[in-house]
PDB file of C-alpha atoms in Angstrom:
ATOM      1  CA  UNK A 143      30.963  24.470 -20.206  1.00 40.00           C
ATOM      2  CA  UNK A 144      32.130  27.741 -18.702  1.00 50.00           C
ATOM      3  CA  UNK A 145      30.209  29.832 -16.175  1.00 47.00           C
ATOM      4  CA  UNK A 146      29.474  32.419 -18.855  1.00 46.00           C
ATOM      5  CA  UNK A 147      27.513  29.767 -20.788  1.00 52.00           C
ATOM      6  CA  UNK A 148      24.920  30.018 -18.033  1.00 80.00           C
ATOM      7  CA  UNK A 149      24.327  33.727 -18.564  1.00 90.00           C
ATOM      8  CA  UNK A 150      23.263  35.087 -21.968  1.00 93.00           C
ATOM      9  CA  UNK A 151      25.330  38.105 -23.006  1.00 93.00           C
ATOM     10  CA  UNK A 152      24.469  41.004 -25.334  1.00 94.00           C
ATOM     11  CA  UNK A 153      27.222  43.344 -26.526  1.00 92.00           C
ATOM     12  CA  UNK A 154      26.186  46.947 -27.209  1.00 94.00           C
ATOM     13  CA  UNK A 155      28.769  48.908 -29.192  1.00 89.00           C
ATOM     14  CA  UNK A 156      28.937  52.099 -31.222  1.00 87.00           C
ATOM     15  CA  UNK A 157      30.439  55.550 -31.250  1.00 85.00           C
ATOM     16  CA  UNK A 158      27.448  57.466 -29.879  1.00 90.00           C
ATOM     17  CA  UNK A 159      27.274  57.165 -26.087  1.00 90.00           C
ATOM     18  CA  UNK A 160      23.702  58.464 -25.861  1.00 94.00           C
ATOM     19  CA  UNK A 161      22.455  55.880 -28.345  1.00 94.00           C
ATOM     20  CA  UNK A 162      24.371  53.065 -26.622  1.00 93.00           C
ATOM     21  CA  UNK A 163      22.947  54.072 -23.257  1.00 94.00           C
ATOM     22  CA  UNK A 164      19.388  54.231 -24.661  1.00 96.00           C
ATOM     23  CA  UNK A 165      19.754  50.682 -26.005  1.00 97.00           C
ATOM     24  CA  UNK A 166      21.153  49.476 -22.677  1.00 97.00           C
ATOM     25  CA  UNK A 167      18.295  51.117 -20.760  1.00 96.00           C
ATOM     26  CA  UNK A 168      15.745  49.516 -23.088  1.00 97.00           C
ATOM     27  CA  UNK A 169      17.316  46.084 -22.588  1.00 97.00           C
ATOM     28  CA  UNK A 170      17.389  46.490 -18.797  1.00 97.00           C
ATOM     29  CA  UNK A 171      13.718  47.470 -18.800  1.00 96.00           C
ATOM     30  CA  UNK A 172      12.630  44.722 -21.195  1.00 96.00           C
ATOM     31  CA  UNK A 173      14.522  41.922 -19.424  1.00 96.00           C
ATOM     32  CA  UNK A 174      13.872  41.733 -15.675  1.00 93.00           C
ATOM     33  CA  UNK A 175      17.020  40.511 -13.960  1.00 94.00           C
ATOM     34  CA  UNK A 176      19.352  41.948 -16.611  1.00 97.00           C
ATOM     35  CA  UNK A 177      22.643  43.476 -15.496  1.00 96.00           C
ATOM     36  CA  UNK A 178      24.721  46.135 -17.279  1.00 96.00           C
ATOM     37  CA  UNK A 179      28.540  46.170 -17.231  1.00 94.00           C
ATOM     38  CA  UNK A 180      30.538  49.096 -18.575  1.00 91.00           C
ATOM     39  CA  UNK A 181      34.185  50.134 -18.555  1.00 88.00           C
ATOM     40  CA  UNK A 182      34.616  53.890 -18.930  1.00 87.00           C
ATOM     41  CA  UNK A 183      37.942  54.441 -20.668  1.00 85.00           C
ATOM     42  CA  UNK A 184      37.855  58.237 -20.400  1.00 87.00           C
ATOM     43  CA  UNK A 185      40.887  58.190 -18.087  1.00 88.00           C
ATOM     44  CA  UNK A 186      42.845  55.592 -20.072  1.00 84.00           C
ATOM     45  CA  UNK A 187      45.576  58.176 -20.607  1.00 85.00           C
ATOM     46  CA  UNK A 188      46.286  58.047 -16.865  1.00 89.00           C
ATOM     47  CA  UNK A 189      46.449  54.242 -16.854  1.00 86.00           C
ATOM     48  CA  UNK A 190      43.006  53.434 -15.463  1.00 88.00           C
ATOM     49  CA  UNK A 191      39.467  52.523 -16.504  1.00 87.00           C
ATOM     50  CA  UNK A 192      36.341  52.756 -14.368  1.00 92.00           C
ATOM     51  CA  UNK A 193      33.968  49.788 -14.138  1.00 91.00           C
ATOM     52  CA  UNK A 194      30.300  50.179 -13.301  1.00 93.00           C
ATOM     53  CA  UNK A 195      27.658  47.512 -12.878  1.00 94.00           C
ATOM     54  CA  UNK A 196      23.951  48.312 -12.663  1.00 95.00           C
ATOM     55  CA  UNK A 197      20.484  46.888 -13.062  1.00 95.00           C
ATOM     56  CA  UNK A 198      17.246  48.654 -13.987  1.00 94.00           C
ATOM     57  CA  UNK A 199      16.951  49.503 -10.272  1.00 93.00           C
ATOM     58  CA  UNK A 200      20.310  51.291 -10.131  1.00 93.00           C
ATOM     59  CA  UNK A 201      24.005  50.727  -9.441  1.00 93.00           C
ATOM     60  CA  UNK A 202      25.326  47.470  -8.031  1.00 89.00           C
ATOM     61  CA  UNK A 203      28.196  48.629  -5.840  1.00 86.00           C
ATOM     62  CA  UNK A 204      30.152  51.724  -6.697  1.00 90.00           C
ATOM     63  CA  UNK A 205      32.484  52.724  -9.476  1.00 92.00           C
ATOM     64  CA  UNK A 206      35.615  50.567  -9.378  1.00 91.00           C
ATOM     65  CA  UNK A 207      38.938  51.770 -10.771  1.00 92.00           C
ATOM     66  CA  UNK A 208      40.730  49.138 -12.850  1.00 89.00           C
ATOM     67  CA  UNK A 209      44.405  49.548 -13.720  1.00 86.00           C
ATOM     68  CA  UNK A 210      45.239  49.138 -17.380  1.00 82.00           C
ATOM     69  CA  UNK A 211      47.633  46.375 -18.279  1.00 76.00           C
ATOM     70  CA  UNK A 212      50.096  46.619 -21.160  1.00 72.00           C
ATOM     71  CA  UNK A 213      48.859  50.193 -21.752  1.00 67.00           C
ATOM     72  CA  UNK A 214      45.912  48.615 -23.578  1.00 70.00           C
ATOM     73  CA  UNK A 215      42.474  49.858 -22.509  1.00 61.00           C
ATOM     74  CA  UNK A 216      40.623  47.123 -24.375  1.00 64.00           C
ATOM     75  CA  UNK A 217      42.874  44.395 -22.914  1.00 73.00           C
ATOM     76  CA  UNK A 218      42.278  45.630 -19.379  1.00 68.00           C
ATOM     77  CA  UNK A 219      38.542  45.786 -19.884  1.00 63.00           C
ATOM     78  CA  UNK A 220      38.527  42.228 -21.241  1.00 72.00           C
ATOM     79  CA  UNK A 221      40.749  40.959 -18.394  1.00 81.00           C
ATOM     80  CA  UNK A 222      38.397  42.504 -15.836  1.00 84.00           C
ATOM     81  CA  UNK A 223      35.216  41.642 -17.749  1.00 85.00           C
ATOM     82  CA  UNK A 224      35.425  37.859 -17.977  1.00 85.00           C
ATOM     83  CA  UNK A 225      35.902  37.255 -14.230  1.00 87.00           C
ATOM     84  CA  UNK A 226      32.960  39.553 -13.514  1.00 87.00           C
ATOM     85  CA  UNK A 227      30.737  37.724 -15.989  1.00 89.00           C
ATOM     86  CA  UNK A 228      31.680  34.442 -14.332  1.00 89.00           C
ATOM     87  CA  UNK A 229      30.861  35.842 -10.867  1.00 89.00           C
ATOM     88  CA  UNK A 230      27.508  37.169 -12.055  1.00 89.00           C
ATOM     89  CA  UNK A 231      26.670  33.857 -13.759  1.00 91.00           C
ATOM     90  CA  UNK A 232      27.480  31.902 -10.584  1.00 90.00           C
ATOM     91  CA  UNK A 233      25.042  33.979  -8.516  1.00 89.00           C
ATOM     92  CA  UNK A 234      22.118  32.924 -10.725  1.00 90.00           C
ATOM     93  CA  UNK A 235      20.418  36.274 -10.007  1.00 91.00           C
ATOM     94  CA  UNK A 236      20.635  37.686 -13.512  1.00 94.00           C
ATOM     95  CA  UNK A 237      18.821  36.645 -16.683  1.00 93.00           C
ATOM     96  CA  UNK A 238      21.013  38.623 -19.099  1.00 96.00           C
ATOM     97  CA  UNK A 239      24.336  40.485 -19.084  1.00 96.00           C
ATOM     98  CA  UNK A 240      24.466  43.636 -21.206  1.00 96.00           C
ATOM     99  CA  UNK A 241      28.021  44.721 -22.020  1.00 93.00           C
ATOM    100  CA  UNK A 242      28.321  48.321 -23.140  1.00 93.00           C
ATOM    101  CA  UNK A 243      31.626  48.872 -24.897  1.00 87.00           C
ATOM    102  CA  UNK A 244      33.430  52.189 -24.836  1.00 79.00           C
ATOM    103  CA  UNK A 245      33.155  54.320 -27.997  1.00 74.00           C
ATOM    104  CA  UNK A 246      35.283  52.760 -30.701  1.00 69.00           C
ATOM    105  CA  UNK A 247      36.147  49.584 -28.781  1.00 72.00           C
ATOM    106  CA  UNK A 248      36.473  46.533 -30.978  1.00 73.00           C
ATOM    107  CA  UNK A 249      33.322  44.521 -30.368  1.00 78.00           C
ATOM    108  CA  UNK A 250      34.564  41.469 -32.270  1.00 77.00           C
ATOM    109  CA  UNK A 251      37.549  40.978 -29.951  1.00 76.00           C
ATOM    110  CA  UNK A 252      35.402  41.285 -26.812  1.00 78.00           C
ATOM    111  CA  UNK A 253      32.756  38.950 -28.228  1.00 79.00           C
ATOM    112  CA  UNK A 254      35.412  36.309 -28.955  1.00 79.00           C
ATOM    113  CA  UNK A 255      36.713  36.542 -25.365  1.00 76.00           C
ATOM    114  CA  UNK A 256      33.207  36.178 -23.929  1.00 79.00           C
ATOM    115  CA  UNK A 257      32.299  33.287 -26.261  1.00 79.00           C
ATOM    116  CA  UNK A 258      35.541  31.590 -25.194  1.00 71.00           C
TER     117      UNK A 258
END
């Protein structure tokens, strides 16, 4: 059993950022202890993504810049995502992880990585 088996994960995907964010906010409100992870790929053209983590109470830490590997924004997000999910699961402080994917990111590929 991996560490991520200890933390339920919901993947929120879609092209409309406002709708995604509304769903994430609703999940954070409805599930005390939920945590939201998001990789903003708006600067992918410069070789970086920006990771944020927050709860219903606000940000957990600041925005972290993540370098893209293999010039693949989705690969970099997945490579950064799994270790963070494992860290969050080990703390035992969160009841749910809500992953908000960037715009047209392939949700199936990310879900397979998380399910392991």
